[in-house]
Amino acid sequence: MAEIKDPENTLILETTKGQVVIQLLPQVAPEHVARIKELAREKAYDGVVFHRVIDGFMAQTGDVQFGKQGSETFNPGRAGMGGSSKPDLKAEFSATSHIRGTCSMARSQNPNSANSQFFICFADAPWLNKQYSVWGQVISGMEFVDQIKRGEPVKDPDSIVSARIAADV
């Protein structure tokens, strides 16, 4: 595991493939980082599936409404269409590039529609730059992200077992 320099701004994702450590970037997207931390601390991401995984591009997860296994609202057919009960976030686009391991918020056509869903880039995706809010970078465990089952939608998807802020564990 990577050395954790700032536990308050480090997200530890236990996935069905292994542990992924993400350095949060509050200096780049303070409101998006605050939302990720809030949802992690509420355990909202626990059990959420990777519903859209495109080889050579990215793995998307974070639908706490329809993508959370074991919840009353879990619906594999609708995973990816929901968010959280919190209000959508105003875009925090930056000059931070979408490279391998970048964590960025998913959204609809509306730039100010990010809520709880996010994706992790498998490879550089420069066409996303300045159009999606980057909030983190994988510092350990990309080999596990690489193993996440592919599909749109994914059959029998991998999931986040738990999402915790390092300062809390």
mmCIF file of C-alpha atoms in Angstrom, residues 56-161:
data_model
loop_
_atom_site.group_PDB
_atom_site.id
_atom_site.type_symbol
_atom_site.label_atom_id
_atom_site.label_comp_id
_atom_site.label_asym_id
_atom_site.label_seq_id
_atom_site.Cartn_x
_atom_site.Cartn_y
_atom_site.Cartn_z
ATOM 1 C CA GLY A 56 -9.346 1.015 -22.008
ATOM 2 C CA PHE A 57 -11.414 3.924 -20.679
ATOM 3 C CA MET A 58 -12.903 3.872 -17.161
ATOM 4 C CA ALA A 59 -14.803 2.112 -14.362
ATOM 5 C CA GLN A 60 -17.901 3.960 -13.116
ATOM 6 C CA THR A 61 -19.601 3.500 -9.735
ATOM 7 C CA GLY A 62 -21.197 5.557 -6.983
ATOM 8 C CA ASP A 63 -24.932 5.275 -7.669
ATOM 9 C CA VAL A 64 -25.971 5.048 -4.011
ATOM 10 C CA GLN A 65 -29.670 5.132 -4.980
ATOM 11 C CA PHE A 66 -30.009 2.231 -7.457
ATOM 12 C CA GLY A 67 -26.535 0.649 -7.341
ATOM 13 C CA LYS A 68 -26.226 -0.246 -3.648
ATOM 14 C CA GLN A 69 -26.554 -4.005 -3.188
ATOM 15 C CA GLY A 70 -28.735 -4.992 -0.249
ATOM 16 C CA SER A 71 -30.641 -1.694 -0.144
ATOM 17 C CA GLU A 72 -34.399 -1.398 -0.677
ATOM 18 C CA THR A 73 -33.840 0.668 -3.830
ATOM 19 C CA PHE A 74 -31.174 -1.600 -5.426
ATOM 20 C CA ASN A 75 -32.095 -2.142 -9.054
ATOM 21 C CA PRO A 76 -29.374 -3.507 -11.360
ATOM 22 C CA GLY A 77 -31.371 -2.355 -14.387
ATOM 23 C CA ARG A 78 -31.389 1.234 -13.119
ATOM 24 C CA ALA A 79 -27.863 1.355 -11.635
ATOM 25 C CA GLY A 80 -26.226 4.442 -13.078
ATOM 26 C CA MET A 81 -29.446 6.455 -13.213
ATOM 27 C CA GLY A 82 -29.457 7.621 -9.604
ATOM 28 C CA GLY A 83 -27.448 9.614 -7.118
ATOM 29 C CA SER A 84 -27.797 10.498 -3.469
ATOM 30 C CA SER A 85 -30.433 12.510 -1.625
ATOM 31 C CA LYS A 86 -27.984 15.439 -1.520
ATOM 32 C CA PRO A 87 -28.192 18.344 -3.982
ATOM 33 C CA ASP A 88 -26.192 18.235 -7.205
ATOM 34 C CA LEU A 89 -22.822 19.969 -7.189
ATOM 35 C CA LYS A 90 -21.675 22.998 -9.160
ATOM 36 C CA ALA A 91 -18.926 22.017 -11.615
ATOM 37 C CA GLU A 92 -15.331 22.441 -10.425
ATOM 38 C CA PHE A 93 -13.541 21.981 -13.721
ATOM 39 C CA SER A 94 -9.777 22.412 -13.545
ATOM 40 C CA ALA A 95 -6.564 22.093 -15.516
ATOM 41 C CA THR A 96 -5.900 18.734 -13.800
ATOM 42 C CA SER A 97 -5.605 16.136 -16.566
ATOM 43 C CA HIS A 98 -7.533 12.876 -16.791
ATOM 44 C CA ILE A 99 -4.686 10.356 -16.724
ATOM 45 C CA ARG A 100 -4.475 6.719 -15.657
ATOM 46 C CA GLY A 101 -5.837 6.515 -12.103
ATOM 47 C CA THR A 102 -7.661 9.857 -12.145
ATOM 48 C CA CYS A 103 -10.921 9.913 -10.169
ATOM 49 C CA SER A 104 -13.550 12.262 -11.532
ATOM 50 C CA MET A 105 -17.271 12.874 -11.020
ATOM 51 C CA ALA A 106 -19.791 11.483 -13.468
ATOM 52 C CA ARG A 107 -22.582 13.795 -14.584
ATOM 53 C CA SER A 108 -25.348 14.222 -17.147
ATOM 54 C CA GLN A 109 -25.220 16.722 -20.028
ATOM 55 C CA ASN A 110 -25.681 19.442 -17.405
ATOM 56 C CA PRO A 111 -22.191 20.417 -16.141
ATOM 57 C CA ASN A 112 -23.658 21.110 -12.679
ATOM 58 C CA SER A 113 -25.262 17.682 -12.228
ATOM 59 C CA ALA A 114 -22.527 15.695 -10.421
ATOM 60 C CA ASN A 115 -23.899 14.095 -7.269
ATOM 61 C CA SER A 116 -22.458 10.775 -6.020
ATOM 62 C CA GLN A 117 -21.346 8.843 -9.093
ATOM 63 C CA PHE A 118 -17.703 8.817 -10.096
ATOM 64 C CA PHE A 119 -15.286 7.027 -12.376
ATOM 65 C CA ILE A 120 -11.657 5.921 -12.307
ATOM 66 C CA CYS A 121 -9.707 6.190 -15.571
ATOM 67 C CA PHE A 122 -7.934 3.054 -16.838
ATOM 68 C CA ALA A 123 -5.913 5.180 -19.257
ATOM 69 C CA ASP A 124 -5.305 8.811 -20.211
ATOM 70 C CA ALA A 125 -8.554 10.457 -21.395
ATOM 71 C CA PRO A 126 -7.574 13.997 -22.486
ATOM 72 C CA TRP A 127 -10.963 14.628 -24.159
ATOM 73 C CA LEU A 128 -12.472 14.766 -20.634
ATOM 74 C CA ASN A 129 -10.137 17.537 -19.464
ATOM 75 C CA LYS A 130 -11.876 20.710 -18.244
ATOM 76 C CA GLN A 131 -15.279 19.021 -18.724
ATOM 77 C CA TYR A 132 -15.471 16.819 -15.608
ATOM 78 C CA SER A 133 -14.552 17.596 -11.989
ATOM 79 C CA VAL A 134 -11.373 15.736 -10.999
ATOM 80 C CA TRP A 135 -11.296 15.045 -7.255
ATOM 81 C CA GLY A 136 -8.677 12.341 -6.719
ATOM 82 C CA GLN A 137 -5.827 10.185 -7.972
ATOM 83 C CA VAL A 138 -5.221 6.484 -7.295
ATOM 84 C CA ILE A 139 -1.902 6.121 -5.434
ATOM 85 C CA SER A 140 -2.137 2.377 -4.778
ATOM 86 C CA GLY A 141 -4.169 -0.533 -6.119
ATOM 87 C CA MET A 142 -4.575 0.341 -9.816
ATOM 88 C CA GLU A 143 -3.905 -3.349 -10.517
ATOM 89 C CA PHE A 144 -7.229 -4.054 -8.758
ATOM 90 C CA VAL A 145 -9.070 -1.356 -10.718
ATOM 91 C CA ASP A 146 -7.712 -3.035 -13.876
ATOM 92 C CA GLN A 147 -9.394 -6.311 -12.822
ATOM 93 C CA ILE A 148 -12.929 -4.866 -12.445
ATOM 94 C CA LYS A 149 -15.412 -6.741 -14.622
ATOM 95 C CA ARG A 150 -16.262 -4.935 -17.882
ATOM 96 C CA GLY A 151 -19.689 -4.199 -19.361
ATOM 97 C CA GLU A 152 -22.422 -1.652 -20.076
ATOM 98 C CA PRO A 153 -24.217 -2.783 -17.979
ATOM 99 C CA VAL A 154 -21.950 -5.215 -16.168
ATOM 100 C CA LYS A 155 -23.332 -8.715 -15.596
ATOM 101 C CA ASP A 156 -22.633 -9.843 -12.000
ATOM 102 C CA PRO A 157 -20.696 -6.619 -11.299
ATOM 103 C CA ASP A 158 -17.826 -6.015 -8.934
ATOM 104 C CA SER A 159 -18.509 -3.559 -6.132
ATOM 105 C CA ILE A 160 -17.139 -1.306 -3.430
ATOM 106 C CA VAL A 161 -17.131 -3.403 -0.251
#
